[in-house]
Amino acid sequence: MIGEPTWLMRAALRARWLDAVLRRRADGVLRKSGLSRGLPARGLLLDIGAGTGHITEAVLRAGPARRCVAVDPSWRPPPPLEGRLDARFALVRGGGEALPFADGCFDGGWCAFVLHHLPLATQATVLAEMARVLRPGGVFVLLEDTPTTAAERAVTLRADRRLNFEDVSAPHHYRAPAEWRTALAAAGFRVIAERGFRFLFPPATLRPVPHSAFLCEKQIR
């Protein structure tokens, strides 16, 4: 999720049924993208733009030896999820443009469906910051909506607005897979695997939304 949560969204996130939906969605993201399998099995991880934190929870559940710092400017885990988190989780308020961490202090990290909400120049800054705080050879996984045609873009935009309860004026800066590969290389990452996937739960449109997972390694310069 992106943007400041409204009072209605905060109230809804207290509901057990919505927590169950978000947990199922997070589990589907891990299964279809291969996110957890790509990350280190142990060590300190970073989630940029964590939103409600359900993906972070799923990653920690899949790796008991992992610890994770979740960064988000406005969201925090809702009460049902907050009660399940343990000492392996820490939340830091802020954006990804200027991370308050030392160089090379994380073993791995990810960013899930966040960057397309940011201008292209800001996307580059966030990727560069992730590269800075990862140790040499550290793993980064980028999950993104990746429409390549006008029709796919229209479907992706419609799904995005419905799932995130967005205003019609909310900006979206999608990139095709080849464009993301170029952006990742410019930030100092080598893409070592790429996976396309569709049909995440809950479906927001009848037509499939194209997503891609880019498993990257920080290059040693």
PDB file of C-alpha atoms in Angstrom, residues 46 48 69-72 91-103 105-106 129 132-133:
ATOM      1  CA  LEU A  46      15.285  -4.756   4.902  1.00  0.00           C
ATOM      2  CA  ILE A  48      11.340  -0.766   1.878  1.00  0.00           C
ATOM      3  CA  VAL A  69      13.686  -3.914   9.555  1.00  0.00           C
ATOM      4  CA  ALA A  70      10.557  -2.596   7.829  1.00  0.00           C
ATOM      5  CA  VAL A  71      10.632   0.974   6.526  1.00  0.00           C
ATOM      6  CA  ASP A  72       7.483   2.931   5.684  1.00  0.00           C
ATOM      7  CA  LEU A  91       9.618  -0.697  12.174  1.00  0.00           C
ATOM      8  CA  VAL A  92      11.352   2.515  11.129  1.00  0.00           C
ATOM      9  CA  ARG A  93       9.365   5.519   9.972  1.00  0.00           C
ATOM     10  CA  GLY A  94      10.645   7.037   6.744  1.00  0.00           C
ATOM     11  CA  GLY A  95      10.962   6.738   3.000  1.00  0.00           C
ATOM     12  CA  GLY A  96      13.504   4.895   0.937  1.00  0.00           C
ATOM     13  CA  GLU A  97      15.195   7.991  -0.492  1.00  0.00           C
ATOM     14  CA  ALA A  98      17.523   8.530   2.501  1.00  0.00           C
ATOM     15  CA  LEU A  99      17.760   5.382   4.608  1.00  0.00           C
ATOM     16  CA  PRO A 100      19.070   5.973   8.160  1.00  0.00           C
ATOM     17  CA  PHE A 101      21.420   2.986   8.068  1.00  0.00           C
ATOM     18  CA  ALA A 102      25.155   2.488   7.645  1.00  0.00           C
ATOM     19  CA  ASP A 103      26.678   1.201   4.428  1.00  0.00           C
ATOM     20  CA  CYS A 105      24.666  -3.428   7.167  1.00  0.00           C
ATOM     21  CA  PHE A 106      21.963  -5.659   5.614  1.00  0.00           C
ATOM     22  CA  GLU A 129      20.004   3.552  -1.326  1.00  0.00           C
ATOM     23  CA  ARG A 132      24.306   1.259  -0.430  1.00  0.00           C
ATOM     24  CA  VAL A 133      22.966  -0.438   2.710  1.00  0.00           C
TER      25      VAL A 133
END
